[in-house]
Each structure stands twice: as C-alpha cells, then as structure tokens.
XYZ file of N, CA and C in Angstrom:
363
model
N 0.311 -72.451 164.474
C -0.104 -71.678 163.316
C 1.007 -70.657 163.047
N 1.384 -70.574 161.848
C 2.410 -69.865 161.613
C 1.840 -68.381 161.107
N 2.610 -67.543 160.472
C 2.756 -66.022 160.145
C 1.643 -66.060 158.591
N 2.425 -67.103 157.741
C 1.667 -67.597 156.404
C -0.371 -67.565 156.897
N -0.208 -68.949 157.632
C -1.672 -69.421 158.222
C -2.219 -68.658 158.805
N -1.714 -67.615 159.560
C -2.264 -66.808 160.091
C -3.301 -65.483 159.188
N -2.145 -65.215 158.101
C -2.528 -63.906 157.351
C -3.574 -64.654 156.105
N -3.232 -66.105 156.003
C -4.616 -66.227 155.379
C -5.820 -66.560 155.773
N -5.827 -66.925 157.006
C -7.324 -66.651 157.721
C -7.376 -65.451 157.931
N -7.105 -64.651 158.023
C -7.012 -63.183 158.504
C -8.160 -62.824 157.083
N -6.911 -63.213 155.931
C -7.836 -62.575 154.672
C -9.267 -63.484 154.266
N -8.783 -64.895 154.766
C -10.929 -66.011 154.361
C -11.535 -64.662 155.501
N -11.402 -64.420 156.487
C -12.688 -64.175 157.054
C -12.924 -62.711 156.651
N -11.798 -61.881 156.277
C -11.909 -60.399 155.563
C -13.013 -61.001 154.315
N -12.386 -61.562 153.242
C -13.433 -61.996 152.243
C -14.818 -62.253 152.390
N -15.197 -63.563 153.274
C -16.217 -63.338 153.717
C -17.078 -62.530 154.552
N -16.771 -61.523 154.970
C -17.545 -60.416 155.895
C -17.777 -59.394 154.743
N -16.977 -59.586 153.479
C -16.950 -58.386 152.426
C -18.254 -59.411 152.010
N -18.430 -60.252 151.643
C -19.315 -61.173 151.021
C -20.873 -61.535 151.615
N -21.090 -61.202 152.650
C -21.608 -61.237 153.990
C -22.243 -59.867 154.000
N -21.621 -58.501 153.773
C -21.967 -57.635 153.595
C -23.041 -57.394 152.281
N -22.273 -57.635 151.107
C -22.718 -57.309 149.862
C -23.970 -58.184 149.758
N -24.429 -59.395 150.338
C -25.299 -59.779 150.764
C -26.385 -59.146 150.888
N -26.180 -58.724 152.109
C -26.837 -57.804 153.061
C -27.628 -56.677 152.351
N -26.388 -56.259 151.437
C -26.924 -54.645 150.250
C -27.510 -55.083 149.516
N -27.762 -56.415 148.747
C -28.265 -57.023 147.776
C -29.770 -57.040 148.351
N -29.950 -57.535 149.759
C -31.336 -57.467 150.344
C -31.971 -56.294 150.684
N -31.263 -55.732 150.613
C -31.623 -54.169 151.084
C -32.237 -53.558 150.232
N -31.877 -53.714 148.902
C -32.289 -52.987 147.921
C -33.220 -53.734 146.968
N -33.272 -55.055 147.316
C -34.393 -55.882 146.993
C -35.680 -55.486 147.537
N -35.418 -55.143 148.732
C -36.798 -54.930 149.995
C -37.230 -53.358 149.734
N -35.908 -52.584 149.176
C -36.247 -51.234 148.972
C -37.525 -51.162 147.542
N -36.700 -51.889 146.938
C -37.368 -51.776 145.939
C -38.787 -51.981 145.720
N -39.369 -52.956 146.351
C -40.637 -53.603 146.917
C -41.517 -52.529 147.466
N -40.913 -51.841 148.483
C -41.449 -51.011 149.050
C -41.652 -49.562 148.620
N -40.888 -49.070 147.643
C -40.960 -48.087 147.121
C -42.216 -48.176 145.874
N -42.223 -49.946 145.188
C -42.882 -49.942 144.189
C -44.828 -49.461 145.211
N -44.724 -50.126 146.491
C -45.761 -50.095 147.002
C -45.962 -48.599 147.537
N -45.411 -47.361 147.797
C -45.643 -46.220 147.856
C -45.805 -45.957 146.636
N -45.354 -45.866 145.648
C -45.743 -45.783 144.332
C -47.586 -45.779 144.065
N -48.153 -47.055 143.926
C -49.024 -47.670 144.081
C -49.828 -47.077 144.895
N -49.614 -46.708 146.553
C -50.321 -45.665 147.098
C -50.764 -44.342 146.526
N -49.500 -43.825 146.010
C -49.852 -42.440 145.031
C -50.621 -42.428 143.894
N -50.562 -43.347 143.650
C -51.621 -43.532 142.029
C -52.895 -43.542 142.892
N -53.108 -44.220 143.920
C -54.314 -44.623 144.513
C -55.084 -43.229 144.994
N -54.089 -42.620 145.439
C -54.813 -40.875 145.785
C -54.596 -39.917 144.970
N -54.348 -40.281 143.991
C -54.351 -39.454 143.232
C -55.318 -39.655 141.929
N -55.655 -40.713 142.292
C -57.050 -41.435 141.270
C -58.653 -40.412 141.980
N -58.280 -40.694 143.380
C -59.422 -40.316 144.029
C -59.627 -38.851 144.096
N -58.226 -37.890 143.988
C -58.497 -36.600 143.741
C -59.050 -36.651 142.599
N -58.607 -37.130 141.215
C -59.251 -37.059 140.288
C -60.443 -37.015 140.098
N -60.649 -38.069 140.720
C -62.556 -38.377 140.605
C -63.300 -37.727 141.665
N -62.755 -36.699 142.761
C -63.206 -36.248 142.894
C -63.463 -34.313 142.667
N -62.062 -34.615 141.901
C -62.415 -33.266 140.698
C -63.414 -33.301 139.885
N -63.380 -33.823 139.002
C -64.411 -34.403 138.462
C -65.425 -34.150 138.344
N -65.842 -34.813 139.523
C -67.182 -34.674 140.400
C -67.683 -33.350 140.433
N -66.978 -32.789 141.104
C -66.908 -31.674 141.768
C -67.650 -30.409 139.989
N -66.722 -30.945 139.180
C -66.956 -30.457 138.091
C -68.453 -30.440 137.054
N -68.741 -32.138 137.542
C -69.905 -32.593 136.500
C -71.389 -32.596 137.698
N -70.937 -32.321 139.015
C -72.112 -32.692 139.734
C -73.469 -31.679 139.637
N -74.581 -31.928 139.806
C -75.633 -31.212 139.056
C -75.965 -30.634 140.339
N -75.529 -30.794 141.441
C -76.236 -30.117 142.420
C -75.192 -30.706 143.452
N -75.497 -29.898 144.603
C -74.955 -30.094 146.113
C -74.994 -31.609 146.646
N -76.513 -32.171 146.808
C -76.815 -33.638 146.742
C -75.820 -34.469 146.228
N -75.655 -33.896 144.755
C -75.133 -35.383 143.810
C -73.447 -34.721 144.047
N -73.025 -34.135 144.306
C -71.803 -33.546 144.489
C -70.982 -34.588 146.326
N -72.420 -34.584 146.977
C -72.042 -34.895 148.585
C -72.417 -36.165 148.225
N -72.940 -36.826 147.961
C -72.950 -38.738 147.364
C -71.883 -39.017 146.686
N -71.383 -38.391 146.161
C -70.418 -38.623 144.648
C -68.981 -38.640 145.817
N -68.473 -37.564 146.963
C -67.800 -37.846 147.455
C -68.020 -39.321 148.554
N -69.301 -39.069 148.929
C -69.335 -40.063 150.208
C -68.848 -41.745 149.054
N -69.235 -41.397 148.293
C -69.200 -42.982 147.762
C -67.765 -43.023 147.200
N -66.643 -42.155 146.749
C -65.667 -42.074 146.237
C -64.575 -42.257 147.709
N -65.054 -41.883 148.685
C -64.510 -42.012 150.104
C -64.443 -43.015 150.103
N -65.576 -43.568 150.114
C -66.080 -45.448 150.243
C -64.777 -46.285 149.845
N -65.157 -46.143 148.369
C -64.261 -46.990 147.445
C -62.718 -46.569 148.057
N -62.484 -45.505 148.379
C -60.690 -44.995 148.639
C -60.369 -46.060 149.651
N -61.438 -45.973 150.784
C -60.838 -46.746 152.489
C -60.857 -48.315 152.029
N -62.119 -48.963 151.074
C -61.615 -49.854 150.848
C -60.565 -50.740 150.055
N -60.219 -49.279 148.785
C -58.714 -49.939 148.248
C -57.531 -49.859 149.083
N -57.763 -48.474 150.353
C -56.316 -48.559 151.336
C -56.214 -49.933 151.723
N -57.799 -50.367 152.690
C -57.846 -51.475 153.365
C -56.565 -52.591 152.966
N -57.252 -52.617 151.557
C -56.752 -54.200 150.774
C -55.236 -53.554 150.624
N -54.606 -52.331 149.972
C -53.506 -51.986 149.521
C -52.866 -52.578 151.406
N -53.243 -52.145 152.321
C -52.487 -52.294 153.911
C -51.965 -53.653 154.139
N -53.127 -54.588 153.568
C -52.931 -55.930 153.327
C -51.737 -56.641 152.695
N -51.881 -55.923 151.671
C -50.771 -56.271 150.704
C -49.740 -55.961 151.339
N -49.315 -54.176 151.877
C -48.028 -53.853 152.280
C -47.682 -54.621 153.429
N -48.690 -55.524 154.349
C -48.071 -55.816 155.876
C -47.981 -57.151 154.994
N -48.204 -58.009 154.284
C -47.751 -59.075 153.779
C -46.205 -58.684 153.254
N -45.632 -57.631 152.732
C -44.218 -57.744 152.489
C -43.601 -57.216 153.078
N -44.099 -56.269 154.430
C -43.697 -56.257 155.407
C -43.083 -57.707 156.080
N -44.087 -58.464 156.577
C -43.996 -60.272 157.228
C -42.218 -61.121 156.316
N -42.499 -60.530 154.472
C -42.133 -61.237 154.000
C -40.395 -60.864 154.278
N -40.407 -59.345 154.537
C -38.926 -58.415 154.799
C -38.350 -58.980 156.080
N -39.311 -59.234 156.787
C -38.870 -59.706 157.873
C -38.636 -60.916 158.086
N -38.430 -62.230 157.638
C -38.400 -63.507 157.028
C -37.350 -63.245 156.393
N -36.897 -62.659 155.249
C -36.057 -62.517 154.767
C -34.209 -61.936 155.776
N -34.647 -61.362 156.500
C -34.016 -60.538 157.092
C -33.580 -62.052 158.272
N -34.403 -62.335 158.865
C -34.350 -63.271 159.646
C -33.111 -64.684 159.020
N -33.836 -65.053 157.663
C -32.804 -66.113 157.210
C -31.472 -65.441 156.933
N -31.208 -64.061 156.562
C -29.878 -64.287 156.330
C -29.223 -64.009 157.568
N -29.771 -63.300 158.865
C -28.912 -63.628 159.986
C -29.046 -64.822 160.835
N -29.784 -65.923 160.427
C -29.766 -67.143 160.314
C -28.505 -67.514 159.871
N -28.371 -67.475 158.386
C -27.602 -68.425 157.855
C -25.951 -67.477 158.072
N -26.019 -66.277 157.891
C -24.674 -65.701 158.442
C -24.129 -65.973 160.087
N -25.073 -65.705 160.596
C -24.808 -66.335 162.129
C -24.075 -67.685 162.524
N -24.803 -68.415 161.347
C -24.326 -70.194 161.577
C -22.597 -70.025 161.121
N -22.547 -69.426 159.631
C -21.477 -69.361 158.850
C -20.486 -68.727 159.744
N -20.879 -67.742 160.370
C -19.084 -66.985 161.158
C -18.723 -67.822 162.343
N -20.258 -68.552 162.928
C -19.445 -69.469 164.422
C -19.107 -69.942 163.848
N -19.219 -71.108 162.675
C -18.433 -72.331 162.076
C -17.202 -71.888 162.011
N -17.066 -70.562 160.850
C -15.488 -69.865 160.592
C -14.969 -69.597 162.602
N -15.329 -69.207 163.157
C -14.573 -68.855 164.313
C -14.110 -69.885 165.238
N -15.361 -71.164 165.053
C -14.893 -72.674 165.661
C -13.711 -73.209 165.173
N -13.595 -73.033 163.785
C -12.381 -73.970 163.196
C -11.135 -73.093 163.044
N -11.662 -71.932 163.254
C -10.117 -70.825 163.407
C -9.602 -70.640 164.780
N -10.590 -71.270 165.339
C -10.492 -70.657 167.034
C -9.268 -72.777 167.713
N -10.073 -73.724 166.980
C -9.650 -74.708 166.773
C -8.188 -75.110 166.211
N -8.306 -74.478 165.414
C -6.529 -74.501 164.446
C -5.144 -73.958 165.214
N -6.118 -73.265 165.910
C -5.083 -71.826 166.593
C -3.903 -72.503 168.018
C-alpha cells in the first residue's frame, strides 16, 4: 500500500465516521423530539386537572360536592397518567430498538471497513 492508498483510506473511513456520526444526531433528535412532544402532553394533562379543579373549587355548592368533585377529578388524572405511561414506555421500547439497529448496522459497517483495510494493508 502506498502513500496515495494510504491517505485515501485514511479519508473513506474519516468520511464515514463523519457520516456515522450525523446519523447518530439525526436519531437523537428524532427521539428528542418524540419525547419532548410527550412531556408536552403531560403538561396539558396537569394542567387540565388544575383547571378543573379550580373550577370546582369555584362552582362547588358545598364542602361534599367540592371533596367528590376532587376525588373523582383525581380518578380521571391517575387514569389518563396510567394510559399516557403506556404510551411513553412504548417509545421508550421503540428508542431503544432504534438505538440498537443503528449500532447494529454501524458495528457491521466499520468491521467490514477495518477487515478490508486491515486486508489490503
């Protein structure tokens, strides 16, 4: 392998690790994004329930209907977290799958590059 062959594998595998990277940021901010939309989504969710239980608090005719009005607004909150938890550990599973194939498929890609550079040499 000469000086030439040398400095252009030098630069394929510079390229691809730049490529390999940007990858990487591309998923990152895919998964960010996901996850931010789902904190999002949390905040609307408690902040629905302060509402309604302002509200409440406002229109209730008595102590009774004031302490039902929360117990049942509680209710409804734990069971939209429930389902919202659901949702988030499903793209949780899905981040992690994701994450998995591309050091899958990058893993395969640099032994190949290092077999046939390591081969040439």
């Amino acid at each position: 392998m000469n000086t030439t062959d040398t400095l252009n594998t030098v630069n394929e595998i510079a390229s691809k690790s730049v490529e390999r990277l940007t990858s990487l940021g591309e998923l990152n901010v895919r998964i960010f994004e996901k996850m931010a939309a789902r904190q999002m989504d949390a905040l609307t969710l408690y902040m629905d329930h302060v509402t309604r239980v302002t509200k409440l608090a406002t229109e209730a005719k008595g102590y009774n209907e004031f302490f039902q009005g929360q117990v049942d607004a509680t209710k409804e909150l734990s069971e939209r977290v429930m389902a919202e938890s659901k949702t988030t550990m499903q793209l949780v599973s899905e981040a992690r799958d994701d994450y998995r194939a591309w050091l899958e498929k990058n893993t395969a890609e640099l032994t190949a590059d290092l077999q046939k550079n390591t081969a040439a040499a």
